[in-house]
Structure formats: structure tokens, C-alpha cells
Coordinates of C-alpha atoms and ligand atoms in Angstrom, one line a residue:
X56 CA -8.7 -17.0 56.5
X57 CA -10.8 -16.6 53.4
X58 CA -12.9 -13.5 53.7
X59 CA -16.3 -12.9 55.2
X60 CA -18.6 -9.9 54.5
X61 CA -19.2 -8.7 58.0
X62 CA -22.2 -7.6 59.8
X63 CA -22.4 -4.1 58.5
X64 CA -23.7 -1.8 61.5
X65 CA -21.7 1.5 61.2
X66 CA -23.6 3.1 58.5
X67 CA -22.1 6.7 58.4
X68 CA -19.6 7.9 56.0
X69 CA -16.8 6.4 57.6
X70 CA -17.7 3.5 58.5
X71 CA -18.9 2.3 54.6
X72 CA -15.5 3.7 53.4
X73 CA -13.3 1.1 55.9
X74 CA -15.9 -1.3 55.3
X75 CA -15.2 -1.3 51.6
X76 CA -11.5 -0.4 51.9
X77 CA -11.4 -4.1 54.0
X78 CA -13.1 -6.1 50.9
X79 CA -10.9 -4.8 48.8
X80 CA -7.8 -5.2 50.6
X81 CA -9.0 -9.1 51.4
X82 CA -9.9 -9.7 47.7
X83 CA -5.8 -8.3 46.9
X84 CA -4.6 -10.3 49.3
X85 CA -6.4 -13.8 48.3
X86 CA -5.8 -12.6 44.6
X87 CA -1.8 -13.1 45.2
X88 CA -2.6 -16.8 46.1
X89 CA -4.0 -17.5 43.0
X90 CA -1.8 -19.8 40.7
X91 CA -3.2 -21.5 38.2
X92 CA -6.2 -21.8 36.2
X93 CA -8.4 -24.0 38.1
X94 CA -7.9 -22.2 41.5
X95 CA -9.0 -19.1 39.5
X96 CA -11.9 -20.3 38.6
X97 CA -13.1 -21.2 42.0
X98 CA -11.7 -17.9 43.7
X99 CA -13.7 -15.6 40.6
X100 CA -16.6 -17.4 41.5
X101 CA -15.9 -17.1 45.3
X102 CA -16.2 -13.3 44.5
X103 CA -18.3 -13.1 41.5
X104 CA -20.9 -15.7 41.6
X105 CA -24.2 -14.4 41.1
X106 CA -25.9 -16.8 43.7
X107 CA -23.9 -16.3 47.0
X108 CA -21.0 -14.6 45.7
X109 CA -19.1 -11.7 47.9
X110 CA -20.2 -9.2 45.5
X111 CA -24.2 -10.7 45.7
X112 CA -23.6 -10.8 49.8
X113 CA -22.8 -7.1 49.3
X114 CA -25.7 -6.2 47.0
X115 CA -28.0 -7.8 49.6
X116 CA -26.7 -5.7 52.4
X117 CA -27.3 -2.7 50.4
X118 CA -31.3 -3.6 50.2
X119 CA -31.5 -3.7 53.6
X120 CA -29.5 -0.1 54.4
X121 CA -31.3 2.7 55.5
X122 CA -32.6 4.5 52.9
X123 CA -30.0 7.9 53.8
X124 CA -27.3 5.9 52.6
X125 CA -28.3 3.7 49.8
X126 CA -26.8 5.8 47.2
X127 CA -23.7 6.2 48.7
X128 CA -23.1 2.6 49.5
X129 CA -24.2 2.0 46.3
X130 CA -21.6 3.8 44.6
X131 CA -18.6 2.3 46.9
X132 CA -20.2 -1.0 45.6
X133 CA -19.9 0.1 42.3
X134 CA -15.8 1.3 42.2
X135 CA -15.8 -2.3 44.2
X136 CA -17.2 -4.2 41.7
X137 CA -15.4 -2.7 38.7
X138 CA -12.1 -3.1 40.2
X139 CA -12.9 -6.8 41.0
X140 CA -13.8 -7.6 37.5
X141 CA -10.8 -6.0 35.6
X142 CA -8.4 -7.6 38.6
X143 CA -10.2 -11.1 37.4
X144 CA -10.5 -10.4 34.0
X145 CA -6.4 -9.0 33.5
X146 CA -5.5 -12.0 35.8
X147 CA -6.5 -14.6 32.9
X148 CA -5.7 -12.6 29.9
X149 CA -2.0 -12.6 31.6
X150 CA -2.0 -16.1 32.4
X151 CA -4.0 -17.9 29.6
X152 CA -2.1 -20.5 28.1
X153 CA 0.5 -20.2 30.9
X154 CA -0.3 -20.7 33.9
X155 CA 1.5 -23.1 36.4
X156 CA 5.2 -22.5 35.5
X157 CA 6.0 -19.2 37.3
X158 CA 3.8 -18.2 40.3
X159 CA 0.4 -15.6 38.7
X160 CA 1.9 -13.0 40.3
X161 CA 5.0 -13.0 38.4
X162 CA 3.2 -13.7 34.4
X163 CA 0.9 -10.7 35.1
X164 CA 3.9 -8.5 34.7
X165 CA 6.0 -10.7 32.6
X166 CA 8.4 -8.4 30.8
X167 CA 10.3 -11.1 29.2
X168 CA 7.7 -12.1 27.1
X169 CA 8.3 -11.2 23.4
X170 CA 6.2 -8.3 22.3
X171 CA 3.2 -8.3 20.2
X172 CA 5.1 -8.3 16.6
X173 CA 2.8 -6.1 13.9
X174 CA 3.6 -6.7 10.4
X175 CA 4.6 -4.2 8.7
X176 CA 3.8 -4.4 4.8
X177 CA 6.4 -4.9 1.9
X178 CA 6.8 -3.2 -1.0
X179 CA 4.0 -3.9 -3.9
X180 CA 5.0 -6.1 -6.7
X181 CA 4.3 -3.6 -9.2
X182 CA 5.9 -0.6 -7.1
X183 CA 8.8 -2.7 -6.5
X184 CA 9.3 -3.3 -9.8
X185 CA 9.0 0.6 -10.6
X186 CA 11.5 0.8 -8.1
X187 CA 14.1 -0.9 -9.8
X188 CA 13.8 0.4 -13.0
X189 CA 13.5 4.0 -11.7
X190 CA 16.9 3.1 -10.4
X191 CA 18.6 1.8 -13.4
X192 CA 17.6 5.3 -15.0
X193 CA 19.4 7.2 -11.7
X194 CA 22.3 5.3 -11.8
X195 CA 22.6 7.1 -15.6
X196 CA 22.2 10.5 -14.1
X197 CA 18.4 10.7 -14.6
X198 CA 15.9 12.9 -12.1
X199 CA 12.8 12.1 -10.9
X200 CA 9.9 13.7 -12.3
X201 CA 6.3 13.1 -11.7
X202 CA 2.6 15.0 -13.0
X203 CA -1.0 15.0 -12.2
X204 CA -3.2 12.2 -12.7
X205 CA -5.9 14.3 -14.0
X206 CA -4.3 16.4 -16.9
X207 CA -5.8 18.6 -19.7
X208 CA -6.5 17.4 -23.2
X209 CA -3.6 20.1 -24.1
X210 CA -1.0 18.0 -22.3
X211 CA -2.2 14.5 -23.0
X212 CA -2.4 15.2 -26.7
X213 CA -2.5 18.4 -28.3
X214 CA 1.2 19.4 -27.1
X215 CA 2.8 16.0 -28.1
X216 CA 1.9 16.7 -31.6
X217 CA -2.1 14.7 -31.6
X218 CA -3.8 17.5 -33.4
X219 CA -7.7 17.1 -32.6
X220 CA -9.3 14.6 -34.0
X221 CA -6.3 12.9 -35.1
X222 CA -6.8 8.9 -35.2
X223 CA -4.4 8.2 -33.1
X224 CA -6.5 9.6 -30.1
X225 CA -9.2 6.9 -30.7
X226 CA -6.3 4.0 -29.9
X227 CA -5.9 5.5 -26.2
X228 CA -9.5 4.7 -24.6
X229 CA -9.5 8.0 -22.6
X230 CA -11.7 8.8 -19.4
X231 CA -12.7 12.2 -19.7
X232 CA -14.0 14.0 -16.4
X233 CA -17.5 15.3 -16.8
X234 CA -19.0 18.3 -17.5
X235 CA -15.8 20.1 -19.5
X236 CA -18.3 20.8 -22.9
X237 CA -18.4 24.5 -22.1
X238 CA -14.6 24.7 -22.0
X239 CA -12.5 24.9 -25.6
X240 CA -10.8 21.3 -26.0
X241 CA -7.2 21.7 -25.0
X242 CA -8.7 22.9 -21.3
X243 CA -10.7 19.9 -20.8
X244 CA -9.8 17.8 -18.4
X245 CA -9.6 13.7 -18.4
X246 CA -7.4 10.7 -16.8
X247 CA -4.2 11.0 -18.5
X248 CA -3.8 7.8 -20.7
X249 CA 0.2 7.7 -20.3
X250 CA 3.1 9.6 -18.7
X251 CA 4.1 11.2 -21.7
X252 CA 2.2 14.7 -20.3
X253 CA 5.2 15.0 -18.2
X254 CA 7.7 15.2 -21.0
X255 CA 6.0 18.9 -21.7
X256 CA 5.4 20.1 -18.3
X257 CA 8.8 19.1 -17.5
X258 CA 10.5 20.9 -20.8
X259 CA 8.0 24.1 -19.8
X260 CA 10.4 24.1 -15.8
X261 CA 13.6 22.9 -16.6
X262 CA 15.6 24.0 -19.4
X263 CA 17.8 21.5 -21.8
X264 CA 19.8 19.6 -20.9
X265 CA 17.3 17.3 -19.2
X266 CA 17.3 13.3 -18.2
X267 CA 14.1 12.1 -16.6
X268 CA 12.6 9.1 -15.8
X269 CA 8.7 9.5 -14.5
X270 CA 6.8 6.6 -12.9
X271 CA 3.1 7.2 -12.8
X272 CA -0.7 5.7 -12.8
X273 CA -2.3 6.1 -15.7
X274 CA -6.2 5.3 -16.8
X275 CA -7.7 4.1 -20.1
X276 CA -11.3 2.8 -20.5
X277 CA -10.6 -0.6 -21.0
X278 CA -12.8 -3.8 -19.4
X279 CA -10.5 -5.5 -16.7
X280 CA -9.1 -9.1 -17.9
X281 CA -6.2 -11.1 -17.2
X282 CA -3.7 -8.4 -19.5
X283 CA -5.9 -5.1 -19.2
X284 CA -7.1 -2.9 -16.0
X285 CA -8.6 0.7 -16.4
X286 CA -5.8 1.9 -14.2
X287 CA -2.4 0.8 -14.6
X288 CA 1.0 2.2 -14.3
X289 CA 3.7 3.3 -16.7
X290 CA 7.6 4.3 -16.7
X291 CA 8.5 7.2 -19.2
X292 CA 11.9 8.9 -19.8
X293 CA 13.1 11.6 -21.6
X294 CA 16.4 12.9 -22.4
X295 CA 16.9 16.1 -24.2
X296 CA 20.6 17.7 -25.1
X297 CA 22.6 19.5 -28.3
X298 CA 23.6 16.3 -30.0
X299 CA 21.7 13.6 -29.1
X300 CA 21.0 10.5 -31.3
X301 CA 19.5 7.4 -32.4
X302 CA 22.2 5.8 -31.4
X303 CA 22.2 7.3 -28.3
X304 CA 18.6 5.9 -27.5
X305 CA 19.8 2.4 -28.6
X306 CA 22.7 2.2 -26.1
X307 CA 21.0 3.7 -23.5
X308 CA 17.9 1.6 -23.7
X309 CA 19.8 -1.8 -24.5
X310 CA 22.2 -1.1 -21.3
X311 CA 19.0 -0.5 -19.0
X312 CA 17.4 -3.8 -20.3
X313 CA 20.3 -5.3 -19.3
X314 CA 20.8 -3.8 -15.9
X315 CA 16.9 -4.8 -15.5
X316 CA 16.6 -8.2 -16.7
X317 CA 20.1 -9.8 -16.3
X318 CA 23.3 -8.9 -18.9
X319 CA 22.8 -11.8 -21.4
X320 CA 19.5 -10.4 -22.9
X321 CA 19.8 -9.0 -26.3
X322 CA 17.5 -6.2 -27.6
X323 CA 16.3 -5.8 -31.4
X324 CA 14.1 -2.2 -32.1
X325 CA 11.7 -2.5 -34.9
X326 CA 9.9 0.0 -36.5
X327 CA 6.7 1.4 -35.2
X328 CA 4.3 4.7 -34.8
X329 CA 3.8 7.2 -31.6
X330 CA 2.8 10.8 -33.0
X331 CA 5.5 12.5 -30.2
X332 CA 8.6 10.6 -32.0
X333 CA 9.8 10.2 -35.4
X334 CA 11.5 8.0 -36.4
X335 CA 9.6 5.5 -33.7
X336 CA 10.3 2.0 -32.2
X337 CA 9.0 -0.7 -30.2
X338 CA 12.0 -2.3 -28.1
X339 CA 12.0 -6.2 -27.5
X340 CA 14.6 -8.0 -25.1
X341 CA 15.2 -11.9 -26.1
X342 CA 12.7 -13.5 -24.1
X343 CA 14.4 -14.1 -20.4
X344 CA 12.2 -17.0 -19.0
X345 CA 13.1 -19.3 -22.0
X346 CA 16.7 -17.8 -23.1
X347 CA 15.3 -16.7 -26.6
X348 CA 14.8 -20.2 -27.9
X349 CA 10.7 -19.8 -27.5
X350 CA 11.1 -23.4 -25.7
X351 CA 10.9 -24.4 -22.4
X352 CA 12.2 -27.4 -20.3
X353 CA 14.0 -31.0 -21.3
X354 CA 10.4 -31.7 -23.2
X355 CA 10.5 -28.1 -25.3
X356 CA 7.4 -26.9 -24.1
X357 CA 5.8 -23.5 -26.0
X358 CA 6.9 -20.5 -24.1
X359 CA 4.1 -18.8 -23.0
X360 CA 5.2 -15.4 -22.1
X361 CA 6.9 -15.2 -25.5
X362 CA 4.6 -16.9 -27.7
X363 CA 7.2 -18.5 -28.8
X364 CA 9.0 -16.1 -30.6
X365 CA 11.5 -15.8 -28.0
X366 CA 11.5 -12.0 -27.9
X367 CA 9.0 -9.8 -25.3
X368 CA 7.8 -6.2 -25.9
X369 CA 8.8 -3.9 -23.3
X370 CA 8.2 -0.5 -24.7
X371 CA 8.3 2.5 -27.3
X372 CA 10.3 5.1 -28.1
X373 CA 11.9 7.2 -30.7
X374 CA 13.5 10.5 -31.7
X375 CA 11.8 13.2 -30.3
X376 CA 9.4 15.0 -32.8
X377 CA 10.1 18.6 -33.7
X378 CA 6.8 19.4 -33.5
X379 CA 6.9 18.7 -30.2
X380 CA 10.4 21.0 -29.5
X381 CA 8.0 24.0 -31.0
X382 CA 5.5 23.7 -27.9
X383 CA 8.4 24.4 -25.7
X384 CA 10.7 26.6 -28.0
X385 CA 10.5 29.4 -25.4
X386 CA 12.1 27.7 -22.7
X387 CA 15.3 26.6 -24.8
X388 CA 13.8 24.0 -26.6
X389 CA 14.9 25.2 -30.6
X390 CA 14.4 22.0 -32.7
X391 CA 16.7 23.3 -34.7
X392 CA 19.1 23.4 -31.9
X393 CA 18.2 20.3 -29.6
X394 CA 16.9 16.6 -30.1
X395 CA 16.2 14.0 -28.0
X396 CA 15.2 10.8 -27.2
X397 CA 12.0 9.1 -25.2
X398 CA 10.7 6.2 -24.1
X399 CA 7.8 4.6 -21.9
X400 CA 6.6 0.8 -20.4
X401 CA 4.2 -0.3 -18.9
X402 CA 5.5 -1.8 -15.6
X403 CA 3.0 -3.9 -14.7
X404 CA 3.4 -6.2 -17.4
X405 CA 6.9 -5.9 -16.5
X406 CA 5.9 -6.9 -13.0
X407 CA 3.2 -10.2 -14.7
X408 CA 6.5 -11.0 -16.1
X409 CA 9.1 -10.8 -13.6
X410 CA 7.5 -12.1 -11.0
X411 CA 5.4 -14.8 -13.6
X412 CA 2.0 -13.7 -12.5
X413 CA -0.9 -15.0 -15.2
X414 CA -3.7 -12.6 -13.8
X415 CA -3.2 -9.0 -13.6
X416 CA -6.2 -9.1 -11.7
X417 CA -3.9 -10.2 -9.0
X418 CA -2.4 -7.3 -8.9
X419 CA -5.2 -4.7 -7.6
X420 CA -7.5 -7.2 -5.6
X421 CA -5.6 -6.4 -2.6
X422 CA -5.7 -10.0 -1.3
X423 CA -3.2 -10.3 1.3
X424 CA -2.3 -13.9 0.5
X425 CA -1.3 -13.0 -2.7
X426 CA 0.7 -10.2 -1.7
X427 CA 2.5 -11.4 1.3
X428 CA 4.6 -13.3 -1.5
X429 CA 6.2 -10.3 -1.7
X430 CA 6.7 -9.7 2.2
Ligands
DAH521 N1 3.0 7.0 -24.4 C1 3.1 5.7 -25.2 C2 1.9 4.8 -24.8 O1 1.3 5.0 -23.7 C3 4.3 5.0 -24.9 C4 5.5 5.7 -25.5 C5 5.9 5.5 -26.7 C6 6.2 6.7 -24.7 C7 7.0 6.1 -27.3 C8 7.2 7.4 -25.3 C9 7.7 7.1 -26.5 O2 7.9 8.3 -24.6 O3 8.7 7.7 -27.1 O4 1.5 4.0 -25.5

């Protein structure tokens, strides 16, 4: 028998709570005989329906209580009313979609059903890309070695041999932080424009020998475009001993291209200018999206990414200066004594070219679409 609010006559504490206990225990019982959609609808509104609903019947019973009592009926109405809702409302959230198959009862509690899969993010294209090469470098015996973002003048330039206002400072674009005029030059702080601080404030810790590899951001004050962004991220390394050599850098360098980009790429070094290494080179690998030839598919199309030259620039590096060794003599650091070779990228063109991204844009948008590629 579907429930009927009853004639309410016992008005005293008692006799509200059993008249409430009752409704509720009718509504769980009718509840359990609810098994699909449509006979949910009619039962909700058998309980909930403004005009002539249980809950309405209710409320117009409460008007006409003595006065004494209103506000305690009113609150077992309430905790009646809020149950009724959340049992209705949990009901169809279980059931939507499903209903019919197994009886309501059952779905409510369904622990079968799969859980609620969150994603859980991948590894960014450029950081990936890091990644990898940071690996190459540890598979050769090389640490990990990271510095701050914001760095003094003294470690940016001064200490890897920029005196100031050498020329070569204008070339790197740099941020400077604000307000630093009252301090003298090397103490003035700015966005480091490459990794290459952390050769020094490495060499001032750890004494030689050292091999380190040191991934990083890095700012310079150029407009963003398809090739440039005002942040972007670089891969230095460093390795420091009694006899090291050119040649050491060569075979090194050419055996981590090779790891990186496949073992048929060839390297060539050609001469070039960084005022922390002497002598100074820019590394190419044959170009590895058209095999070197600077032509791509059965209608020799121009290679982009190589302009057809079939070589791509992937970084600099050279001999270690002296001048360099003298801001660090103290710690073991003798030019006369050691040398050393370093190098540093820039990984996200690395990444542009791996991965054969046109817009570095791309990159720091943060538009999920493009980035679940990577997922
Ligand atoms: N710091 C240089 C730049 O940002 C890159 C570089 C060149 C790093 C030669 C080196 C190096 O360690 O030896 O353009």
C-alpha cells in the first residue's frame, strides 16, 4: 500500500518523532521498488511534487499545528526533506544511463563498475627531450648539476671571461631585475641568458675532476615568433681533468649526437666565437630528417629543417678559456694544471626538430590538444 500522510493528532514530542520515523520508513521501503527511470519519475513526484506531493501534504499539516510545536515539527520536516532529496537525487545519478538491466537497488552500489579513470599527464615535449639527452651525458659518467634562474652579472658574464662592456654582452638580450643601480655591476642581478653560470658555481664546490651536464630555463629579451620565446631552455656540460683535449670534446660530442639522434649521423665542428672557450666551435649533425642530402621524398623536395644544406646546428663549445680556470684557481682549478672542455644547446629547438613542430609557440601555450600528443 503506497503511503498516506495520516491524520496527525498526537502533537507532543513523541508522537511527531514516530510520525516522521513512519514517512521515512514508507518512503525506504517504496524506494526499493523503484526500477527504472520512468517509475522514478512518478514515485519522485509522488513525494516531491510541489502541488500535492507527500512532502506539500506535510508542510500543510505543519500550518495548521499548534503554535508550541511549529518549530519542532518544522525541523523533523526539514531532516525529512533533505534526506528525501539526496535518496532521489543519488538514486538517478547511480542509475542514469542504466537503468533496467539489474534491479536499482543493485546499480546504486555497483562495485563492478570501472572507476572514474583521471589522466594523469605525460612528460612535456621539451622536458622529455631534456631527459634524454641528460641521459646520454649519465651514461658517460656525468652528474647532474643545476643553478638559479636569477643569477648575478658576476656569474652570467664577468667570471666566464665577458669583461664589462665587452660586445659580446650586447648579443645575449639580457633581462635585468630592477632596481640593482645602487649595487656595483658584478652584484646585480638579472635572468641568466644561458646555463653557462653553472660551469663556475660548480668549479667554486666541487673540485677537478668534474663531468656535468646542467639542464635549465633560461631568459633573453627577445619578441616571441615561431623560432624565439623570452624563456627557453638550454643543456650545458662541462668536463674538467689533467689532460683533457680537443679531441676529447670531438669524441665525446660526436658519440652523444649519435646516441641522441640515431648512429648514422655524422658531425662536422666549424669554427666559431664564445668568450668562455678558445679555441671555439659550433657542432652540426648531418641533417637526420632528410639523410644529409638537403632533399626530401621521391620528388626531391627542399628540406626545410636543413635549408638544404643537409647539416643542423645543435650547439657550441670549445676548450675551456684560461681565463676562466683563474676565477676558480683556488679551488684546484690551475690553468696551468687543468683544461677542459664545454658545451651547451638549446633543447627546445632540439625538441621543434625531433618531434617536427613548426611553432615554438606550441610549445608554452599549454593547449592540451597539442600536448596530449605526447601522452
Ligand atoms: N652559452 C652559450 C649560449 O648560450 C652556448 C655555449 C657555447 C655554451 C659554448 C658552452 C660553450 O658551454 O662551450 O649561446
Amino acid at each position: 500500500m503506497p503511503y498516506t500522510v495520516p491524520k496527525l493528532t498526537d502533537y507532543s514530542a513523541n508522537g511527531l518523532l514516530k510520525a516522521f520515523a513512519d514517512a521515512k520508513l514508507a518512503f525506504r521501503d517504496e524506494m526499493r521498488e523503484v526500477k527504472s527511470e520512468a517509475e522514478w519519475k512518478v514515485f519522485r513526484d509522488l513525494w516531491m511534487a510541489r502541488k500535492n506531493g507527500i512532502l506539500t501534504q506535510i508542510n500543510d499539516q505543519l500550518k495548521k499545528a499548534p503554535k508550541e510545536v511549529k518549530r519542532e515539527f518544522g525541523q523533523h520536516l526539514n531532516e525529512l526533506k533533505q534526506y528525501i532529496k539526496s535518496e532521489i537525487d543519488s538514486w538517478h545519478s547511480f542509475t542514469e544511463g542504466g537503468a533496467g538491466q539489474l534491479t536499482a537497488e543493485l546499480e546504486r552500489v555497483d562495485i563492478s563498475l570501472p572507476g572514474v579513470r583521471r589522466a594523469i599527464g605525460a612528460e612535456h615535449p621539451v622536458i622529455k627531450t631534456t631527459n634524454e639527452m641528460v641521459r646520454v651525458f649519465q651514461k658517460l659518467g656525468y652528474s647532474v648539476a643545476e643553478g638559479p634562474v636569477v643569477e648575478t652579472d658576476y656569474y652570467n658574464f664577468e667570471s666566464l671571461n665577458f669583461p664589462p662592456n665587452h660586445p659580446a654582452r650586447d648579443t645575449q638580450d639580457t633581462l635585468f631585475i630592477a632596481g640593482q643601480q645602487s649595487k656595483p655591476q658584478r652584484d646585480r642581478l638579472l635572468l641568466r641568458t644561458h646555463t653557462s653560470p653553472v660551469q663556475i658555481r660548480t668549479m667554486e664546490t666541487m673540485r677537478p675532476p668534474i663531468r656535468i651536464v646542467i639542464p635549465g630555463t633560461v631568459h633573453r629579451n627577445d619578441p616571441p615568433d615561431a623560432s624565439h620565446s623570452p624563456m627557453f631552455h638550454q643543456i650545458e656540460g662541462l668536463a674538467v681533468d689533467t689532460s683533457i683535449t680537443f679531441g676529447d670534446l670531438k669524441g665525446t660530442l660526436d658519440h652523444a649526437m649519435k646516441e641522441f639522434f640515431g648512429s648514422n649521423v655524422k658531425t662536422s665542428f666549424r669554427p666559431s666565437f664564445f668568450p668562455f672557450t678558445e679555441p671555439s666551435a659550433e657542432l652540426f649533425v648531418s641533417c637526420f630528417i632528410c639523410g644529409g642530402s638537403g632533399k626530401r621524398g621521391p620528388d626531391n623536395a627542399p628540406c626545410r629543417p636543413c635549408k638544404q644544406t643537409g647539416w643542423i646546428e645543435i650547439l657550441g663549445c670549445g676548450m675551456v678559456d684560461p681565463n676562466v680556470f683563474e676565477f676558480v684557481k683556488d679551488n684546484g682549478y690551475d690553468p696551468k694544471k687543468v683544461s677542459g672542455f664545454a658545451f651547451g644547446m638549446g633543447a627546445d629547438r632540439i625538441a621543434l626538430l625531433k618531434y617536427g613542430v613548426d611553432d615554438l609557440q606550441l610549445f608554452f601555450q599549454g593547449d592540451v590538444r597539442f600536448l596530449q600528443q605526447w601522452a
